[in-house]
Coordinates of C-alpha atoms in Angstrom, one line a residue:
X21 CA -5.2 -16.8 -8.9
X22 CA -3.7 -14.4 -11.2
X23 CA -6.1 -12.1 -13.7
X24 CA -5.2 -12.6 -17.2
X25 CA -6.6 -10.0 -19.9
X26 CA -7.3 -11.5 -23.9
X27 CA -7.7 -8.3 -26.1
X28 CA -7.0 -7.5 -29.3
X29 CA -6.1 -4.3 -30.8
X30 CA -7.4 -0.2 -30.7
X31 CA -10.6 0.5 -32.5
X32 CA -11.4 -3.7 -32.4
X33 CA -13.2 -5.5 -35.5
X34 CA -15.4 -8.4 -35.5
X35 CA -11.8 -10.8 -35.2
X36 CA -10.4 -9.2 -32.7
X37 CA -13.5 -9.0 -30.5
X38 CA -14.3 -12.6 -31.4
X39 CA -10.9 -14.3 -30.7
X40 CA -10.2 -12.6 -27.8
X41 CA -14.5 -14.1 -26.5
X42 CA -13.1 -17.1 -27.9
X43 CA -9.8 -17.9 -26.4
X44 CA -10.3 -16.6 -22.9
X45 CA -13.1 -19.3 -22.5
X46 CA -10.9 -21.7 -24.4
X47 CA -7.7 -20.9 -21.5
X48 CA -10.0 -20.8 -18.8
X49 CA -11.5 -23.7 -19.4
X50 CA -7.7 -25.2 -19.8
X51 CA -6.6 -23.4 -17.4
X52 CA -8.7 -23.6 -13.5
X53 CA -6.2 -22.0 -12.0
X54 CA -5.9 -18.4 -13.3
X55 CA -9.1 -16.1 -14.3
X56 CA -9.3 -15.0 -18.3
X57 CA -11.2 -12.2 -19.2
X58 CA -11.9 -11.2 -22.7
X59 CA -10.8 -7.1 -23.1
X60 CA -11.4 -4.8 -25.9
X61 CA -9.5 -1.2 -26.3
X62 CA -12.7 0.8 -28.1
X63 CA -16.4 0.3 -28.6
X64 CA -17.8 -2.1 -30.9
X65 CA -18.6 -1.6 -34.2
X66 CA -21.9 -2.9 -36.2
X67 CA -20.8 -5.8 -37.2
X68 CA -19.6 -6.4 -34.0
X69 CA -22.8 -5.6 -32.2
X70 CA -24.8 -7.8 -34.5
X71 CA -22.7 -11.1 -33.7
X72 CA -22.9 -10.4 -30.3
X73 CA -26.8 -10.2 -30.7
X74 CA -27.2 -13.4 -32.4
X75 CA -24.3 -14.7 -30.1
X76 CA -26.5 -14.0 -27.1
X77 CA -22.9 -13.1 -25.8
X78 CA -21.7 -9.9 -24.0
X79 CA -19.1 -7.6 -25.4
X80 CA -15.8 -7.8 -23.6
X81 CA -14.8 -5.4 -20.7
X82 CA -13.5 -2.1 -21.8
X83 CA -10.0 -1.4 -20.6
X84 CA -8.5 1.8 -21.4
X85 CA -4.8 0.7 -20.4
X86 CA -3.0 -2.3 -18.6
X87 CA -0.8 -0.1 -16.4
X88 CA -0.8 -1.6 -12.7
X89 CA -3.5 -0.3 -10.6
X90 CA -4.1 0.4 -6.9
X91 CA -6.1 -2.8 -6.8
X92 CA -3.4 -4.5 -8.4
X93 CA -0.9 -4.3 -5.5
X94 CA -2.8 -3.8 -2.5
X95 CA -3.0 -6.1 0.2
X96 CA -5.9 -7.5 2.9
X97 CA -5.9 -6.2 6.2
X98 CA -4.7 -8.8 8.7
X99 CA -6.4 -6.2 11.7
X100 CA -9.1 -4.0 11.7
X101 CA -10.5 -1.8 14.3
X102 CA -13.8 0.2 15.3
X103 CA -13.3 3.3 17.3
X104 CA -14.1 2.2 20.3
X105 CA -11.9 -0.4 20.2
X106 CA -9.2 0.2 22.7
X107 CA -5.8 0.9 22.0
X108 CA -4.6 -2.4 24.0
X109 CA -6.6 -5.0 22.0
X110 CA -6.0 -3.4 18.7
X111 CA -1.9 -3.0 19.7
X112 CA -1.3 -7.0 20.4
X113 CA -3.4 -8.3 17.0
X114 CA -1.1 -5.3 15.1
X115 CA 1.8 -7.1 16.4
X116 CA 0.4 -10.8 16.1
X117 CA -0.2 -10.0 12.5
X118 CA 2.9 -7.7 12.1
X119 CA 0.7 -4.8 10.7
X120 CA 1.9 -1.6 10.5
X121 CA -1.2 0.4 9.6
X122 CA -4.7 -0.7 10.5
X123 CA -8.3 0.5 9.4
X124 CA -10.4 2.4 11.8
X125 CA -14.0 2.0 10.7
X126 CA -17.3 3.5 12.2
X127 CA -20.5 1.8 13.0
X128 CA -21.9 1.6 9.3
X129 CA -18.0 -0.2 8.4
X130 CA -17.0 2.7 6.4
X131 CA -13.4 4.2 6.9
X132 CA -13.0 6.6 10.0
X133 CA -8.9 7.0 10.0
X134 CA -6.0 4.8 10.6
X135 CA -3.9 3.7 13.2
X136 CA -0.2 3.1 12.5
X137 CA 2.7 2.1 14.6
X138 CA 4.0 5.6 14.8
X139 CA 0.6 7.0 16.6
X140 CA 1.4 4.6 19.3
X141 CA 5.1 4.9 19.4
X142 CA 4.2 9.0 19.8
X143 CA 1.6 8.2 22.3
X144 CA 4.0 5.8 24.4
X145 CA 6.8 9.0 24.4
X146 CA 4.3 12.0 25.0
X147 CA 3.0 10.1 27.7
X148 CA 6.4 9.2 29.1
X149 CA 7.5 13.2 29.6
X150 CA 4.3 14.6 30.8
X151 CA 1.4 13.1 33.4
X152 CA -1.4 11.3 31.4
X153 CA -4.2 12.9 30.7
X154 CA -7.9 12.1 29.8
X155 CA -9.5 15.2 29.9
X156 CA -9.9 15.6 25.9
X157 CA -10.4 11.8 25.6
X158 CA -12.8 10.3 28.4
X159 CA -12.3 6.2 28.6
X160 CA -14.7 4.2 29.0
X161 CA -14.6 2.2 33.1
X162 CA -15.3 -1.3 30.9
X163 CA -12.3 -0.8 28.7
X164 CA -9.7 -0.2 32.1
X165 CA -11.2 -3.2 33.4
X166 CA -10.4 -5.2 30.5
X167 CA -7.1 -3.9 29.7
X168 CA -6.2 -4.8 33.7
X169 CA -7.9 -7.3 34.4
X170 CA -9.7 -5.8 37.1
X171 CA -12.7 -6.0 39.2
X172 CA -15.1 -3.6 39.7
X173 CA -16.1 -2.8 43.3
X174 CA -18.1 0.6 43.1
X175 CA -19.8 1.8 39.8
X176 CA -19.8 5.9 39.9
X177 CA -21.2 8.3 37.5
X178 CA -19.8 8.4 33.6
X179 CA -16.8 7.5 31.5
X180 CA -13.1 8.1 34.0
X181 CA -11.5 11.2 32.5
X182 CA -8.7 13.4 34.0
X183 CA -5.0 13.1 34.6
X184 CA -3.3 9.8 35.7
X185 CA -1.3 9.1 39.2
X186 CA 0.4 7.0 40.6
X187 CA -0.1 7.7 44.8
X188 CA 3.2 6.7 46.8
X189 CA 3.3 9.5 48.9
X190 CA 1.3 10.0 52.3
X191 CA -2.4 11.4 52.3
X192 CA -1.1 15.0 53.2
X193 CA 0.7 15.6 50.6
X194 CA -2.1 14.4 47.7
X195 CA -4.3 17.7 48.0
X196 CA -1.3 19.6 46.5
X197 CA -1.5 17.2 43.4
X198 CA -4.6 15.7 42.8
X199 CA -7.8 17.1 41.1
X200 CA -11.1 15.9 41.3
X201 CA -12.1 13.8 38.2
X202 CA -8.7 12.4 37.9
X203 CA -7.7 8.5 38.0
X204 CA -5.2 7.5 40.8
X205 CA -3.9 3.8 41.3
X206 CA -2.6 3.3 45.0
X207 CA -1.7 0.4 46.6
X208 CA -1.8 -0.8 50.2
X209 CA -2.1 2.9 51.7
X210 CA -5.7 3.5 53.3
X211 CA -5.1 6.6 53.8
X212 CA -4.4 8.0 50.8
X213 CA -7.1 5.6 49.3
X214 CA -9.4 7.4 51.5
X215 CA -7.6 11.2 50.4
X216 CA -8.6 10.4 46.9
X217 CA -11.7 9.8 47.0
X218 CA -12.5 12.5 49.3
X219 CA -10.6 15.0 46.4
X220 CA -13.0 13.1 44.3
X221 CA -11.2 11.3 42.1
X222 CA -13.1 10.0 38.5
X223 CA -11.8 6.5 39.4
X224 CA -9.8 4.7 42.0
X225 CA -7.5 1.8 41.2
X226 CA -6.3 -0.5 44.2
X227 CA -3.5 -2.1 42.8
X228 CA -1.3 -5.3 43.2
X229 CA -5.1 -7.5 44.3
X230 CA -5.5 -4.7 47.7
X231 CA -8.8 -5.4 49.2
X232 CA -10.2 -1.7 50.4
X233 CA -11.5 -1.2 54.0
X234 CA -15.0 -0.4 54.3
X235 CA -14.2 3.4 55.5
X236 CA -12.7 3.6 52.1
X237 CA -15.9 1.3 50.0
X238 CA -18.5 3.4 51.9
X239 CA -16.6 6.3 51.0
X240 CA -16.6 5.4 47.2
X241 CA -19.9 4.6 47.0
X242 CA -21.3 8.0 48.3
X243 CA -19.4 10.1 46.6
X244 CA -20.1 7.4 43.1
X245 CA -16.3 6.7 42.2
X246 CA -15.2 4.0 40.1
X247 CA -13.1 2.2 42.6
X248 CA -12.0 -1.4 40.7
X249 CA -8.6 -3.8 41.8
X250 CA -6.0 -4.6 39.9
X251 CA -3.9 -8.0 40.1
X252 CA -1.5 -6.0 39.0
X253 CA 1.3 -3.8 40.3
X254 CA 1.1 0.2 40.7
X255 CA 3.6 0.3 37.8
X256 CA 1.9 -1.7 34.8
X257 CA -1.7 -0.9 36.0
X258 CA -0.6 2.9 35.3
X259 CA 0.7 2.0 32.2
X260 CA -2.0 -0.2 30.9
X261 CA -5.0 2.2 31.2
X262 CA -3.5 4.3 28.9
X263 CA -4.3 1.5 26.3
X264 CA -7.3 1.6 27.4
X265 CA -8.0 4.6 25.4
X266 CA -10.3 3.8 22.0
X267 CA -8.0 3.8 19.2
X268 CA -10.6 6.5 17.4
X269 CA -8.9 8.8 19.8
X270 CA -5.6 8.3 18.1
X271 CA -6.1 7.3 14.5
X272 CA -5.3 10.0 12.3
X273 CA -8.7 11.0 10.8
X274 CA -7.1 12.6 7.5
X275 CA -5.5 9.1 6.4
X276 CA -4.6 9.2 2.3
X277 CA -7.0 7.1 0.7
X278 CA -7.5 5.8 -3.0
X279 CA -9.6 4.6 -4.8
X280 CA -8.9 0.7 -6.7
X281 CA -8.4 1.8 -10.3
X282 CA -6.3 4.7 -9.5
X283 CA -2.9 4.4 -11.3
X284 CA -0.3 2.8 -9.0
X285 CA 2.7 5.7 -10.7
X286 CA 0.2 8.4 -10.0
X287 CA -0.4 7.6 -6.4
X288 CA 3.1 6.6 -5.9
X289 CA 4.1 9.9 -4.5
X290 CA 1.9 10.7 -2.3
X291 CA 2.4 7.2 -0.2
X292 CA 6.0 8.2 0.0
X293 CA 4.7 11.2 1.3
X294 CA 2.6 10.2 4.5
X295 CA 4.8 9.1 7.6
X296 CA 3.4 5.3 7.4
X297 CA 3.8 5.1 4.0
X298 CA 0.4 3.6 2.9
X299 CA -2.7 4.4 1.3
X300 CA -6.0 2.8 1.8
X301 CA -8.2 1.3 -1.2
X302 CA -11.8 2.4 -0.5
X303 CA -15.2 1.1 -2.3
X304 CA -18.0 3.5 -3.2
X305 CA -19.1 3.2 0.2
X306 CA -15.8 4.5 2.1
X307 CA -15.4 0.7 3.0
X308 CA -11.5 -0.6 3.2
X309 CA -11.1 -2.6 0.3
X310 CA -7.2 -3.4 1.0
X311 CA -3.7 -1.1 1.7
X312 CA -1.0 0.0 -0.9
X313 CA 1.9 -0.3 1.2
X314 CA 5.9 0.8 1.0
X315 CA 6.4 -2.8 -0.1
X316 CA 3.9 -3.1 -2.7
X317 CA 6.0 -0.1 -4.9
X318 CA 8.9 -2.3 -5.2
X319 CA 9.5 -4.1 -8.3
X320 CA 5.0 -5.0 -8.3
X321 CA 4.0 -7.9 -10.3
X322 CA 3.1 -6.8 -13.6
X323 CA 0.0 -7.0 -15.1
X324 CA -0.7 -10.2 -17.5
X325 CA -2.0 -9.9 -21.0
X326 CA -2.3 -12.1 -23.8
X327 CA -2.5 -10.6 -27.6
X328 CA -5.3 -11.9 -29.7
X329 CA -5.2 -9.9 -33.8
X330 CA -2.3 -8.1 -33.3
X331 CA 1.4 -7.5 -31.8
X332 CA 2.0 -3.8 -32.4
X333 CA 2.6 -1.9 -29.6
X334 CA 1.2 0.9 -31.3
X335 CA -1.8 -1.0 -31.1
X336 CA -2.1 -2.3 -28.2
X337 CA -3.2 -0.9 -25.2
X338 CA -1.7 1.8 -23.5
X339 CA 1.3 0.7 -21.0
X340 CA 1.5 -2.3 -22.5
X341 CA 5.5 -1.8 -22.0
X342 CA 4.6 -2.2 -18.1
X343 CA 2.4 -4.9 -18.8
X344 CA 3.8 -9.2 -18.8
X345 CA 2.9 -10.6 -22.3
X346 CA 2.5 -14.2 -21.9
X347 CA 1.2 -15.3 -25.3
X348 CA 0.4 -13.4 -29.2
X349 CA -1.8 -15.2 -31.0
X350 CA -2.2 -13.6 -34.4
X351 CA -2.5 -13.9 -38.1
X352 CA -0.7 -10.7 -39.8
X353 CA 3.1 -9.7 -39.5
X354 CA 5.3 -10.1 -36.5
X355 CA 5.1 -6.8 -35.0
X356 CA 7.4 -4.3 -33.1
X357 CA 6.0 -5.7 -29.6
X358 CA 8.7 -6.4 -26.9
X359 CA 8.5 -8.6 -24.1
X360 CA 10.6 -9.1 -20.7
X361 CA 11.0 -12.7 -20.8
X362 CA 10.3 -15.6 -23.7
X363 CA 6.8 -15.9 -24.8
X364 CA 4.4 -18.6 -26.6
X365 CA 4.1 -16.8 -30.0
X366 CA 1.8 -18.0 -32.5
X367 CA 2.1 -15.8 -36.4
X368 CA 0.6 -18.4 -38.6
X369 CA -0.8 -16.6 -42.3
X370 CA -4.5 -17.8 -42.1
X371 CA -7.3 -15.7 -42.8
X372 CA -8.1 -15.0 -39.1
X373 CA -7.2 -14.9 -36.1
X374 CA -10.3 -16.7 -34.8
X375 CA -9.3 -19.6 -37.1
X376 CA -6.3 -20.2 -35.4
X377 CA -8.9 -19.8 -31.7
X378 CA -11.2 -22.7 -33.5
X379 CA -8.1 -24.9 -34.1
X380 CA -6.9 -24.5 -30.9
X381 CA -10.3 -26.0 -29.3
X382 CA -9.9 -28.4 -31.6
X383 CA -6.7 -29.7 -31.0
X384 CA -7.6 -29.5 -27.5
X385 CA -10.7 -31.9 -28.1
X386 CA -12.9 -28.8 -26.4
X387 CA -16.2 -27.9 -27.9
X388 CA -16.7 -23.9 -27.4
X389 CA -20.1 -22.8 -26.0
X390 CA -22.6 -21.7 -28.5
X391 CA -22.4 -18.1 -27.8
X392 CA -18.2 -18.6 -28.5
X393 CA -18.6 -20.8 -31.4
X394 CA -21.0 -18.0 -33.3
X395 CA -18.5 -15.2 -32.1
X396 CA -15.7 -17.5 -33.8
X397 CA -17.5 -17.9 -37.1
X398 CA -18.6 -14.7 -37.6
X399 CA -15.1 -13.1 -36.7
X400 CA -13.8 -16.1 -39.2
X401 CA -16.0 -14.8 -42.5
X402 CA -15.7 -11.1 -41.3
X403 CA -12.0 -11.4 -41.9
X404 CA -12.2 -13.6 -45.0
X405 CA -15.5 -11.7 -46.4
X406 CA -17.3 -15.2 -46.3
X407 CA -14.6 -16.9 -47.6
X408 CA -13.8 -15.1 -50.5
X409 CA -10.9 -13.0 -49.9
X410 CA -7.6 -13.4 -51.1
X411 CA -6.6 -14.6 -47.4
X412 CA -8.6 -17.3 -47.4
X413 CA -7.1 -20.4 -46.7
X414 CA -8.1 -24.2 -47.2
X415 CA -7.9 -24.1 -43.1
X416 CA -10.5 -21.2 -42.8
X417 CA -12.5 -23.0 -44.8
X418 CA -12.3 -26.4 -42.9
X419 CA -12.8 -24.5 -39.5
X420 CA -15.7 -22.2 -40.6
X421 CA -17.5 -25.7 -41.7
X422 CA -17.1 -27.4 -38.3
X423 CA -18.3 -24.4 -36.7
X424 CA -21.4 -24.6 -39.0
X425 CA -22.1 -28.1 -38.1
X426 CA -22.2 -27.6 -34.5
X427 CA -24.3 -24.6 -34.7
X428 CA -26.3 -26.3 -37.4
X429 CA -26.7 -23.4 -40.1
X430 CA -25.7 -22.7 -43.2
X431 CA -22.4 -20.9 -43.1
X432 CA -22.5 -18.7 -46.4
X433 CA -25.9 -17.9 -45.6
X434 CA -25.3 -16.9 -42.0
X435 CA -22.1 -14.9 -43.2
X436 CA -24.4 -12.8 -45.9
X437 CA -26.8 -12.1 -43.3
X438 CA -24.1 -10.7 -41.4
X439 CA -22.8 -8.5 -43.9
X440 CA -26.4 -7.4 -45.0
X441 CA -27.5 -6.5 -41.2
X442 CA -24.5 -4.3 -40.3
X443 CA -24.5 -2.2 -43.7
X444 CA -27.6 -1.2 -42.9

C-alpha cells in the first residue's frame, strides 16, 4: 500500500485546504488499495480555521517538503537478536533470511548495537590465527550445550571463561599448556581427561558421545567443573562453542542510527561510510523501527503526490522535482510543473478547485461525508466570494446548490456567515 499526499499550494486558502480534505476522501474511498492523506504547505488561515470548526473536520497534516525520507526506504528486519542471544542461533536465521545486518536489542527492546556479517566473518579469522579466548567474554554453560548439542554431566561454579583447546596430546605434556579456568574438549583419553580437570579447567568437553570413567566424574564433581558430551567430534565441538558466545559480545555498540523523517540525501553519506553500509531507523524509544540499507540508495521509489489548486513548482512543496506527480487537479493556468512520466491532468476554468472535487463525487455517484461536503462548499464560495465573482461559473453554481441540499442550509447565508466570522 503506497502513501499518496493531496496538497495544495504554499501559504494554502480555504480552496486549497478544502479540495485537497475533499479529494483524498473521494480517492480513498475509490481507491482501497493505496492510503490518501490530505497535506497543507503552511498554517491555516481564518477563514480556513472557521470551516474547519463548523466542518468538525481536522486541518490537513503539515508537510514541510516531499523529498524521500528515511522512513521512506527502509526495510523490516527479517532477524532480530537480544544480547544474550548466542552467536549460533542468531548466525543460521541471518542466513535463512539472507540478512546482512541485524538489531541487537536489550531487555526493555530498545537498540543495543548491531551485528553484521563482517563482525562474524572477523570473529571466524581472529579466531582461526590465535587460541580462543573467553577471558573478556564469559559464556554462558546453557548456551555450549545448545550450540552442541550436549549433555550435561557435572554442573560447576559460574559461566565457562578462558582459552579454548583442543587435547590430542598425552597427560604430560598438558601442564605446559593448559591454565586453570580454561575449556578443553578431549576425546577418548582418560588420562588427559583426568589432567584437565586436575589443572582445573572452567569446563570439560568429552567429545564424539565419550562416556567419562568415574575416576574422571568424581574428579569433576569435587573440584565443580562443567564436564558435558558432545555427539560431536573434537573438531566441530571446538568450533561451535565459539558461537556460543552472546552476540552482545560482538555487535558493534556505536551502530549509525537515524531517525524516520531524516532526509534520505542527508544521511546518504554517512551509510556509505560505515563498513555494512546501513543505518538503523529508531523510534522515540531507541526501538528499531526498520534499516536503510546499500540497496535502498539505488534509484528509491519516489515519493507520490497529487496537486489540488495549483501546478507551479514554485508553489509547491519543496523537492517536489524528487517527488512522482500522479495527478493536478486545478482551476487557474497550466503551470511550469514537470513530471517524469504522463499524468492525469485536469485545468478546467471554473471558479474553484473544489468545484471540480464536488463534480468528481458526483460523477462517481459518491456522497462526501458531512465534514467533506462543508469543507467543499465553503472552499467553493471562498473562491467565488459567494458566487459573485467574475469567475463564477453556471457549474459553481449548480455544485454549491447540491452541496446545500445535502447539508440542508442555506448556501448564501452560510457563505456570508463565513465571510463575516473570519473578518473579524
Amino acid at each position: 500500500m503506497a502513501t499518496i499526499l493531496v496538497t495544495g499550494h504554499r501559504n494554502p486558502d480555504l480552496d486549497s485546504i478544502g479540495s485537497a480534505i475533499g479529494y483524498a476522501e473521494l480517492r480513498g474511498r475509490l481507491d482501497g488499495g493505496n492510503e490518501y492523506v490530505a497535506a497543507r504547505l503552511g498554517e491555516v488561515n481564518a477563514q480556513t480555521a472557521w470551516a474547519l470548526e463548523r466542518a468538525g473536520a481536522d486541518a490537513p497534516v503539515l508537510v514541510d517538503h516531499v523529498k524521500l525520507r528515511a522512513r521512506d526506504v527502509m526495510r523490516p528486519f527479517a532477524v532480530t537478536a537480544f544480547e544474550e542471544d548466542p552467536v549460533r542461533g542468531v548466525g543460521l536465521a541471518m542466513a535463512e533470511h539472507a540478512a546482512d545486518v541485524v538489531p541487537v536489542l536489550d531487555a526493555e527492546g530498545a537498540l543495543a548495537g548491531v551485528l553484521s556479517e563482517r563482525s562474524l566473518a572477523r570473529r571466524y579469522i581472529r579466531e582461526s590465527q590465535d587460541a580462543s579466548d573467553f577471558s573478556g567474554r564469559p559464556v554462558r554453560l546453557e548456551a555450549v550445550c545448545e550450540v552442541l548439542g550436549a549433555e550435561i554431566l557435572v554442573t560447576g561454579d559460574g559461566d565457562v571463561s578462558g582459552r579454548l583447546w583442543v587435547l590430542a596430546m598425552k597427560a604430560a605434556a598438558l601442564r605446559d599448556i593448559v591454565r586453570e579456568g580454561d575449556v578443553a574438549v578431549v576425546g577418548d583419553l582418560p588420562e588427559s581427561q583426568l589432567a584437565a580437570v586436575e589443572l582445573g579447567v572452567d569446563l570439560l568437553v568429552l567429545s564424539n558421545g565419550t562416556r567419562p570413567g568415574e575416576e574422571v566424574l568424581r574428579a569433576a564433581r569435587e573440584a565443580r567443573v562443567n564436564l558435558i558430551v558432545s555427539p560431536l567430534d573434537s573438531y566441530v565441538s571446538a568450533r561451535m562453542i565459539q558461537l556460543a558466545v552472546p552476540v552482545g559480545r560482538l555487535m558493534d555498540r556505536e551502530p549509525l542510527t537515524v531517525e524516520p523523517d531524516d532526509v534520505l540525501d542527508d544521511v546518504t553519506p554517512e551509510i556509505l561510510d560505515v563498513d555494512y553500509r546501513a543505518a538503523v531507523v529508531l523510534d522515540e524509544a531507541r526501538r528499531p523501527l526498520g534499516l536503510v540499507g546499500r540497496s535502498a540508495l539505488v534509484a528509491p521509489p519516489r515519493r507520490q503526490v497529487i496537486l489540488v489548486d495549483h501546478a507551479e513548482e514554485a508553489q509547491s512543496a519543496p523537492g517536489i522535482e524528487q517527488a512522482e506527480i500522479v495527478e493536478i487537479l486545478d482551476h487557474h493556468h497550466i503551470g511550469s510543473i514537470e513530471t517524469h512520466a504522463p499524468v492525469r491532468a485536469t485545468f478546467d476554468p471554473v471558479g474553484s478547485t473544489a468545484t471540480l472535487v464536488a463534480e468528481r463525487f458526483f460523477a462517481e455517484g459518491v456522497e462526501p461525508s458531512r465534514p467533506a461536503a462543508t469543507m467543499l462548499l465553503a472552499a467553493l464560495l471562498s473562491d467565488t466570494v459567494v458566487l459573485t465573482s467574475p469567475t463564477t461559473t453556471d457549474r459553481d453554481a449548480r455544485v454549491a446548490r447540491r452541496l446545500g441540499e445535502q447539508l440542508e442550509l442555506d448556501v448564501e447565508a452560510f457563505g456570508m456567515e463565513m465571510f463575516r466570522a473570519s473578518s473579524d
